[in-house]
JSON list of C-alpha atoms in Angstrom, two decimals:
[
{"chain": "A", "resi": 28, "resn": "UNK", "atom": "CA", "xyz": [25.04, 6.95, -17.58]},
{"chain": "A", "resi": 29, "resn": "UNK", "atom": "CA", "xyz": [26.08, 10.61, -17.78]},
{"chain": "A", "resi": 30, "resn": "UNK", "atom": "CA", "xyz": [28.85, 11.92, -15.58]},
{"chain": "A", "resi": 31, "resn": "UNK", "atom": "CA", "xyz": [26.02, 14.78, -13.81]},
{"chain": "A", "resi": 32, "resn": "UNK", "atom": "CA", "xyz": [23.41, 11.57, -13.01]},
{"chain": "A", "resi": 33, "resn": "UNK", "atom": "CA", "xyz": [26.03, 9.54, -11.30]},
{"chain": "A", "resi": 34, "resn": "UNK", "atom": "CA", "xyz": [27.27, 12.62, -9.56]},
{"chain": "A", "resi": 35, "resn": "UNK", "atom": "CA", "xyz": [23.50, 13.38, -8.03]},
{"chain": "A", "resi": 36, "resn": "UNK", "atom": "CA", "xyz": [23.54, 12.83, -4.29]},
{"chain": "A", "resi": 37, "resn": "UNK", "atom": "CA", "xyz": [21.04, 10.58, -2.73]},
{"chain": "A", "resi": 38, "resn": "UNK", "atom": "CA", "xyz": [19.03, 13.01, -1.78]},
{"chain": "A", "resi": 39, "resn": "UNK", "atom": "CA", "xyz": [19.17, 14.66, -5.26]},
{"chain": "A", "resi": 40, "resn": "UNK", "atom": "CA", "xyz": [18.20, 11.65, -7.01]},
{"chain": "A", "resi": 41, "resn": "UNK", "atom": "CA", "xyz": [15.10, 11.02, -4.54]},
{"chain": "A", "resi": 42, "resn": "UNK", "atom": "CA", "xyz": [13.86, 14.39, -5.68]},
{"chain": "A", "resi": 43, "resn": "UNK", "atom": "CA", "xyz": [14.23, 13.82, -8.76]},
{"chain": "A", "resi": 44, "resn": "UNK", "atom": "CA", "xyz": [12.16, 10.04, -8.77]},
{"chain": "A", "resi": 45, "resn": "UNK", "atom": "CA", "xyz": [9.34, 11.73, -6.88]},
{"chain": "A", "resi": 46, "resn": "UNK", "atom": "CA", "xyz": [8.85, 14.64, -9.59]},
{"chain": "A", "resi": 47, "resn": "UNK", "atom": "CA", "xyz": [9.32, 11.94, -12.19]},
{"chain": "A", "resi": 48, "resn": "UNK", "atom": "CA", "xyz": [6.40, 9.71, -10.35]},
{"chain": "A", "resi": 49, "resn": "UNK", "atom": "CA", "xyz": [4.58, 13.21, -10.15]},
{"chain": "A", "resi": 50, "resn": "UNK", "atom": "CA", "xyz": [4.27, 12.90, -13.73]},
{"chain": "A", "resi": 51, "resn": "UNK", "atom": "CA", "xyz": [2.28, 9.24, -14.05]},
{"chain": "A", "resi": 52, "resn": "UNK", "atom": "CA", "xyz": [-1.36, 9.27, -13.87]},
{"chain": "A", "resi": 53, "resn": "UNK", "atom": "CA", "xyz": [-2.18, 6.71, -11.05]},
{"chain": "A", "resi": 54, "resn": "UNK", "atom": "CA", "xyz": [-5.42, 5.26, -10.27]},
{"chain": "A", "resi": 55, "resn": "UNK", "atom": "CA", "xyz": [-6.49, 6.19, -6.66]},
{"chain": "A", "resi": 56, "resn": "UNK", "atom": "CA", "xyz": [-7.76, 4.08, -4.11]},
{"chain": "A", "resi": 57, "resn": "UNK", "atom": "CA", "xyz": [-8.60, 3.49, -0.23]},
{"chain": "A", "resi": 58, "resn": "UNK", "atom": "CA", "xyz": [-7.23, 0.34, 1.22]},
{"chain": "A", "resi": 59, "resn": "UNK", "atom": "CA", "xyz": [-9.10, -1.00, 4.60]},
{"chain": "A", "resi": 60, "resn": "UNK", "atom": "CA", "xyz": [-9.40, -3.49, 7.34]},
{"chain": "A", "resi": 61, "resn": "UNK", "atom": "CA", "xyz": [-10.68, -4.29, 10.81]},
{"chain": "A", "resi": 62, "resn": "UNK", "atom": "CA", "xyz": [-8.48, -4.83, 13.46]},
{"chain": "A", "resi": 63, "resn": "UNK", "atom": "CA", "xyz": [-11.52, -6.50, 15.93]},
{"chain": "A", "resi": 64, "resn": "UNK", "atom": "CA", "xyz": [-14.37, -3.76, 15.36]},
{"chain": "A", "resi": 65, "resn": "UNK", "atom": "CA", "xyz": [-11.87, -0.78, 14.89]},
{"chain": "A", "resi": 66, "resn": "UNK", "atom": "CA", "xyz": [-11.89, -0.21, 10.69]},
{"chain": "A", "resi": 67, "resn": "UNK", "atom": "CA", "xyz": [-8.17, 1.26, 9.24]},
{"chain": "A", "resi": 68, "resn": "UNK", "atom": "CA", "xyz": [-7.97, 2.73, 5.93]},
{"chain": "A", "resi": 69, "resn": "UNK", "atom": "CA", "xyz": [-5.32, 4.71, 3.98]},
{"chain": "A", "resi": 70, "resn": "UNK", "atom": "CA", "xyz": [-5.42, 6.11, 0.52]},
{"chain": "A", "resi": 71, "resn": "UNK", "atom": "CA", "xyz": [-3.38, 4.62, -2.31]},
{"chain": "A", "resi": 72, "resn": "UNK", "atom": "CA", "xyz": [-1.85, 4.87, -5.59]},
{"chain": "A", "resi": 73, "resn": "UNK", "atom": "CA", "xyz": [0.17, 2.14, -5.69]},
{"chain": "A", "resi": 74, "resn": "UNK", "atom": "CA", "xyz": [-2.09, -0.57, -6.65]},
{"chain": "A", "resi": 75, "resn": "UNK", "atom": "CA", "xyz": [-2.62, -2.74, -9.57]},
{"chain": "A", "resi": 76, "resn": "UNK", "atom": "CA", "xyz": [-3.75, -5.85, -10.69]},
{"chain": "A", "resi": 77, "resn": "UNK", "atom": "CA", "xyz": [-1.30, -8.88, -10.71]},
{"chain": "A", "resi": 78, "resn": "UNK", "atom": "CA", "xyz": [-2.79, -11.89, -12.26]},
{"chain": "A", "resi": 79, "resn": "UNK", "atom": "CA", "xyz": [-6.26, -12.86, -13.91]},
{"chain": "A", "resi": 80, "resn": "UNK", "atom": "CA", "xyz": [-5.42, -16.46, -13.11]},
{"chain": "A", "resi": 81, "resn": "UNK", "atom": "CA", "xyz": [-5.85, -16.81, -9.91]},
{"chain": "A", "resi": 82, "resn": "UNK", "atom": "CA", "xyz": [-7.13, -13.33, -9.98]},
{"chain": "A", "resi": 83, "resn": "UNK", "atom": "CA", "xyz": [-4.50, -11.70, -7.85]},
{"chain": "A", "resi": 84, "resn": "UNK", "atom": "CA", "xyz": [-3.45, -7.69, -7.01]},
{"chain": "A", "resi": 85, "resn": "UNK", "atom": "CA", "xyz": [-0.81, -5.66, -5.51]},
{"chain": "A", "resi": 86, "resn": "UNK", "atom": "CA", "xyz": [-0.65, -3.23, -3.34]},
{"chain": "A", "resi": 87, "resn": "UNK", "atom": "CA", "xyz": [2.20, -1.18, -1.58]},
{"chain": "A", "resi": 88, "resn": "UNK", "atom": "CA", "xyz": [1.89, 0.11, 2.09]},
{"chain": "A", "resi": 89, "resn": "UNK", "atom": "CA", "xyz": [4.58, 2.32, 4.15]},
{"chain": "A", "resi": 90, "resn": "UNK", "atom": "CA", "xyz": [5.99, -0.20, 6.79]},
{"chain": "A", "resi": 91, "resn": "UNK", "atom": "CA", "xyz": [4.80, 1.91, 9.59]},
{"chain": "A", "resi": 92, "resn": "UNK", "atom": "CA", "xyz": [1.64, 1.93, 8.98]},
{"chain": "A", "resi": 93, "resn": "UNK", "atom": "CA", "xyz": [-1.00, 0.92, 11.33]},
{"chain": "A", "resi": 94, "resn": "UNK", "atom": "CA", "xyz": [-3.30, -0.30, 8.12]},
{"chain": "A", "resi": 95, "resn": "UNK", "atom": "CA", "xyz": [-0.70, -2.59, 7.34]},
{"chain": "A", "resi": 96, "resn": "UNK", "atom": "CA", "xyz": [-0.14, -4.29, 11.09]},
{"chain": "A", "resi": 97, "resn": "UNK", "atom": "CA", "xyz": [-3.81, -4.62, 10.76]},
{"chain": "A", "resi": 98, "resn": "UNK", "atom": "CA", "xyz": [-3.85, -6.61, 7.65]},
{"chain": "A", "resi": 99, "resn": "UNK", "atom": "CA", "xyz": [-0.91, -8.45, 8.98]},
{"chain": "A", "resi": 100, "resn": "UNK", "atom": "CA", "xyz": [-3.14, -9.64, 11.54]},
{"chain": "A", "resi": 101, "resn": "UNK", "atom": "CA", "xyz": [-5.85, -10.23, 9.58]},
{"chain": "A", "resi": 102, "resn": "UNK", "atom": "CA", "xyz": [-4.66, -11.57, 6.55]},
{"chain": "A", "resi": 103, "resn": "UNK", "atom": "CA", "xyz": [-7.09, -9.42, 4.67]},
{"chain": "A", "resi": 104, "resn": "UNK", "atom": "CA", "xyz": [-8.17, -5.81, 3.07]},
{"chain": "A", "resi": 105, "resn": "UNK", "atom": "CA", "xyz": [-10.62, -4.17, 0.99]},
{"chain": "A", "resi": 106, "resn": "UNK", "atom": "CA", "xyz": [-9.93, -1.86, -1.74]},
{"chain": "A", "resi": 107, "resn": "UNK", "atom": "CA", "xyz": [-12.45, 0.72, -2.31]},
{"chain": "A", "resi": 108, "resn": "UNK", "atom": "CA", "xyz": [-11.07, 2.03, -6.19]},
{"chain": "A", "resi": 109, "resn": "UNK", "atom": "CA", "xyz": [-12.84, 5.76, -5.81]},
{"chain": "A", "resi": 110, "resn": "UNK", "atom": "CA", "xyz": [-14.44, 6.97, -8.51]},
{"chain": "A", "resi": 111, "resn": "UNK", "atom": "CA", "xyz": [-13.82, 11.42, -9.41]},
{"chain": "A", "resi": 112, "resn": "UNK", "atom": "CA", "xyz": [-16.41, 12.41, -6.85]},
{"chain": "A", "resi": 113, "resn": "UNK", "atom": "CA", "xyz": [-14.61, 10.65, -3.99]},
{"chain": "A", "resi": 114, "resn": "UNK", "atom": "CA", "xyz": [-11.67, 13.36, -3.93]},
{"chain": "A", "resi": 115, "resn": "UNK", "atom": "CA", "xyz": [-12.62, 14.32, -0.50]},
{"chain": "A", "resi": 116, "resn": "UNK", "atom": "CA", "xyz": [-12.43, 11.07, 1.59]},
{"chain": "A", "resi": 117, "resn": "UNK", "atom": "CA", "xyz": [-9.23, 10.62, -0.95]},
{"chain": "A", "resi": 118, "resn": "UNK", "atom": "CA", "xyz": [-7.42, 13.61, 0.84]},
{"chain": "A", "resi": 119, "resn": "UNK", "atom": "CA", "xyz": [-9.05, 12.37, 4.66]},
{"chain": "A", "resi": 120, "resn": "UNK", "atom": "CA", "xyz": [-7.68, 8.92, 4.03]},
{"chain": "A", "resi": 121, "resn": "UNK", "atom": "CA", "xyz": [-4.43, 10.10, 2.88]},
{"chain": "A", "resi": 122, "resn": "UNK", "atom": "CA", "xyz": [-3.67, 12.04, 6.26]},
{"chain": "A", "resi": 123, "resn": "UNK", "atom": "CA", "xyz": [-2.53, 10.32, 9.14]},
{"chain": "A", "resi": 124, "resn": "UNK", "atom": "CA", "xyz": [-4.80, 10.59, 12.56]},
{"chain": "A", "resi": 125, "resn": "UNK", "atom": "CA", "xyz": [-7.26, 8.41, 14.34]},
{"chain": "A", "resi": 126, "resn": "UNK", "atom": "CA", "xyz": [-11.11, 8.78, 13.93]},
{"chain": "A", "resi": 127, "resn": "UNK", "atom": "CA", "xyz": [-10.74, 9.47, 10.17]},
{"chain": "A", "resi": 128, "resn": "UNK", "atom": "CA", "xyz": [-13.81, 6.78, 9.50]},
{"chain": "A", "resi": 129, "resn": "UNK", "atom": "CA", "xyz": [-15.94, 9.03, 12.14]},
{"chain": "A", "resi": 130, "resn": "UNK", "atom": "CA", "xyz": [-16.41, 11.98, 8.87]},
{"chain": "A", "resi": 131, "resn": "UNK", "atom": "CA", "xyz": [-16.89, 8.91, 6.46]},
{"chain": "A", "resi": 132, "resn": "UNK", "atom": "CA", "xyz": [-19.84, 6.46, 5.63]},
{"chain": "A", "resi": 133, "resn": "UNK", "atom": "CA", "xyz": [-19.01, 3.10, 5.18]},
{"chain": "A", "resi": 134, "resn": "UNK", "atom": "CA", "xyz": [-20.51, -0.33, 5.61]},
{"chain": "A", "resi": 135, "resn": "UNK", "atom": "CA", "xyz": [-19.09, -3.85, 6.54]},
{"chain": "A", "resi": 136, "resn": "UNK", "atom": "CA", "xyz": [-18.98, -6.08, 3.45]},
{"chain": "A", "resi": 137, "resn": "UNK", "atom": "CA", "xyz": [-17.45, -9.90, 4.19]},
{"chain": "A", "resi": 138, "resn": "UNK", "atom": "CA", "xyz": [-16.31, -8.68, 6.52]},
{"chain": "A", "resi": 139, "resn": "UNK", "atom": "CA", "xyz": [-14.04, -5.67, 5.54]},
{"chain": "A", "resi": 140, "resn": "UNK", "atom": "CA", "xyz": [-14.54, -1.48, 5.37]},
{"chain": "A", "resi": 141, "resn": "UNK", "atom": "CA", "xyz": [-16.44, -0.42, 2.40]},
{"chain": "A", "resi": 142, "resn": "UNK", "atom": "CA", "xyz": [-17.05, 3.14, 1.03]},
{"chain": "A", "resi": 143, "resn": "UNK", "atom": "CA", "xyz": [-20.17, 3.85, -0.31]},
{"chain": "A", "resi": 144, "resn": "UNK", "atom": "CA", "xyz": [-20.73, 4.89, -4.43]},
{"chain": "A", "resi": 145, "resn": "UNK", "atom": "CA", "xyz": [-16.94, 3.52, -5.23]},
{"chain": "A", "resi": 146, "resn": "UNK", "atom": "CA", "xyz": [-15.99, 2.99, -8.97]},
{"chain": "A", "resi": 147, "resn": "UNK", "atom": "CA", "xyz": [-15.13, -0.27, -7.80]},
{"chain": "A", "resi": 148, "resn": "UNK", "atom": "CA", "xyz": [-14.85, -2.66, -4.70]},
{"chain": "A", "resi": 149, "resn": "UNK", "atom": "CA", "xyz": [-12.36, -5.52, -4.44]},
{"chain": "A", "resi": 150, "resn": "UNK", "atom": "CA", "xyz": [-11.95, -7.90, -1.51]},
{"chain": "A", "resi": 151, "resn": "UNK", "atom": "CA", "xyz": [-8.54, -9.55, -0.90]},
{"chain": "A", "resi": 152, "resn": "UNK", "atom": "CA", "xyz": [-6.57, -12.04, 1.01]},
{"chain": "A", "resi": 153, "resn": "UNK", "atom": "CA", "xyz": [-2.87, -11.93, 1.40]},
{"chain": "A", "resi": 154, "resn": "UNK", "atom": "CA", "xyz": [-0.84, -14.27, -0.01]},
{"chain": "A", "resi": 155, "resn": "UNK", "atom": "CA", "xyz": [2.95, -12.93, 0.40]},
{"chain": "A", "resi": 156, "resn": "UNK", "atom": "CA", "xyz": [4.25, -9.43, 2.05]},
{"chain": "A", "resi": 157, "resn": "UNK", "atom": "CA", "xyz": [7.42, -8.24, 0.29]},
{"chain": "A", "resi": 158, "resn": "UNK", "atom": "CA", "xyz": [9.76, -6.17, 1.82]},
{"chain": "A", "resi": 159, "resn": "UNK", "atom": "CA", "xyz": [10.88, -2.84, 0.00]},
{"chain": "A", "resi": 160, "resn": "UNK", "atom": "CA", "xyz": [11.97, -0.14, 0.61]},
{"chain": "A", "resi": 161, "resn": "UNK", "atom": "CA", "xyz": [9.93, 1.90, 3.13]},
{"chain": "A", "resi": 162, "resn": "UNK", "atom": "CA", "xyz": [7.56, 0.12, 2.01]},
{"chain": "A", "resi": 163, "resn": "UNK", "atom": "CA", "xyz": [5.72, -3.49, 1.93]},
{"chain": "A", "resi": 164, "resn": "UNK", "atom": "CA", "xyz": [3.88, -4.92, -1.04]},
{"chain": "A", "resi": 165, "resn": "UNK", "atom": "CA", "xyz": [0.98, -7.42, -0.93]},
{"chain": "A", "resi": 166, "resn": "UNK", "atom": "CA", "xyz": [0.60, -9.88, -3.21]},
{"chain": "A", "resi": 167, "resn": "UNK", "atom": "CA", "xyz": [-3.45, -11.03, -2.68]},
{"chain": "A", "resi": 168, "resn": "UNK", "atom": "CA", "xyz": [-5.78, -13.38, -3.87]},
{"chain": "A", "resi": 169, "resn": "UNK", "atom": "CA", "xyz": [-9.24, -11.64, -5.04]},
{"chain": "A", "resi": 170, "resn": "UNK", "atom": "CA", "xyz": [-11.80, -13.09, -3.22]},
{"chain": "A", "resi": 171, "resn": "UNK", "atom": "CA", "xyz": [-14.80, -10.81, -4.57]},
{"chain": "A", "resi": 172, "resn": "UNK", "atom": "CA", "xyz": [-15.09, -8.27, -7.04]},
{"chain": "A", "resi": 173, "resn": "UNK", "atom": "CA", "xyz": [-17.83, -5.61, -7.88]},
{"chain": "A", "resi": 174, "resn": "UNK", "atom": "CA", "xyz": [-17.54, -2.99, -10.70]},
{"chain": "A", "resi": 175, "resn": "UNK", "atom": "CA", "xyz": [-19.38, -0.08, -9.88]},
{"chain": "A", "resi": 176, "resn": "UNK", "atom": "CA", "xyz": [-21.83, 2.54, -11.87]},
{"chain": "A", "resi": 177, "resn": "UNK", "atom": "CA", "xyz": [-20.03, 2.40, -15.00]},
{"chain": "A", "resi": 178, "resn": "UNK", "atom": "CA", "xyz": [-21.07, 5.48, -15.78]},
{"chain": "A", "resi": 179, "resn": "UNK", "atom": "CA", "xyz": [-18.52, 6.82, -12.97]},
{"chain": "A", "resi": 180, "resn": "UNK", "atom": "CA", "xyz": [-14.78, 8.41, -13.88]},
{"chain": "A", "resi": 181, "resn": "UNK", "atom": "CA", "xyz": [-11.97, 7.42, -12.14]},
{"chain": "A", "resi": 182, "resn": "UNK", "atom": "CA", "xyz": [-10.31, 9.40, -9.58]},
{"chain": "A", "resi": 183, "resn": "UNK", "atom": "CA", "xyz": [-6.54, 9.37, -10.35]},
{"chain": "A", "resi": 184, "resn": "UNK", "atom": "CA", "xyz": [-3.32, 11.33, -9.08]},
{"chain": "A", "resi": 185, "resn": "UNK", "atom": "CA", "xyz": [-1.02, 13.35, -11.47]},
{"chain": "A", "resi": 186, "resn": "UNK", "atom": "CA", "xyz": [0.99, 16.10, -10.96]},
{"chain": "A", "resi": 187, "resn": "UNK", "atom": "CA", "xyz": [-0.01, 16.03, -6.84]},
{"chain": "A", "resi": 188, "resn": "UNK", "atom": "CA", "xyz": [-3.49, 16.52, -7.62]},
{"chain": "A", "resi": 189, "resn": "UNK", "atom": "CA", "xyz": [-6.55, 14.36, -8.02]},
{"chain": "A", "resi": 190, "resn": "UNK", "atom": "CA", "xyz": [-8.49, 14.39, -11.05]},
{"chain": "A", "resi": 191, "resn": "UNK", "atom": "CA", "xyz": [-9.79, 12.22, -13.51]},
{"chain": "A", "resi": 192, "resn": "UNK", "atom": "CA", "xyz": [-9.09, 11.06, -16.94]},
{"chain": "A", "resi": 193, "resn": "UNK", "atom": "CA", "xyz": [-10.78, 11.95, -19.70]},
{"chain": "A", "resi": 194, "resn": "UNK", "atom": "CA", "xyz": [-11.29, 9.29, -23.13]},
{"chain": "A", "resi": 195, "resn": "UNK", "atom": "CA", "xyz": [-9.70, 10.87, -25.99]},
{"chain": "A", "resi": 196, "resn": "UNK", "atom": "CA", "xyz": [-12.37, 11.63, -28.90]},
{"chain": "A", "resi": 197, "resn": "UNK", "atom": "CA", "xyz": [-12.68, 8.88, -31.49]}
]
């Protein structure tokens, strides 16, 4: 370890992690649940799949959240994986505020929250909640999965923006 990294201050080194995270592509998503008829949702990039046997994923949630008390509850989420024309209820989900479902279709499905025309839809239930951080990660069973159009791009975050990736040419 050099002398200037181990001299960094907390603070200093937090900075630093974020613009380093700044710099991975991640895929984006909306995690959701009811709490009795009321649907939560935040948007993610912290997801990814765990196991194919039992088909399992993860996903990280801030500990305050009111998404993740829900699913606490619950036991159970959706993940709506958005596909590059979903960059607007991206940036509403990613806010903080009641009512943000009231400016977005969506439809129950088993159950859970679902966006409409997602690259994706996933249906979990939780199996463990891991403390860390300022965060909490869920470790889920998949109970249903649905690819979507698969002629749709994935939405992703890099660099603080949403955008999409692009295949490289063959």
């Amino acid at each position: 370890m050099s002398t200037s990294t181990s001299l960094r201050s907390g603070a200093a080194v937090q900075q630093a992690f974020r613009d380093v995270m700044a710099s991975v592509a991640s895929p984006v998503a909306v995690v959701t649940a009811l709490d009795g008829s009321r649907p939560h949702r935040t948007t993610v990039s912290a997801f990814t799949s765990l196991s194919m046997t039992p088909p399992m994923v993860l996903v990280s949630l801030d500990e305050r959240s009111r998404l993740l008390a829900a699913i606490r509850r619950s036991g159970r989420f959706g993940l709506n994986v958005l596909g590059a024309h979903q960059a607007d209820p991206a940036s509403v989900f990613a806010r903080s505020g009641p009512d943000k479902f009231d400016r977005i279709d969506w439809s129950p499905s088993g159950g859970l929250p679902r966006l409409p025309d997602t690259a994706a839809w996933i249906a979990a239930e939780v199996a463990d909640c891991v403390d860390a951080g300022d965060h909490t990660v869920l470790l889920a069973h998949v109970t249903a999965a649905e690819p979507g159009d698969g002629s749709l791009k994935p939405l992703t975050y890099h660099r603080r923006t949403f955008g999409t990736h692009t295949p490289l040419a063959q």
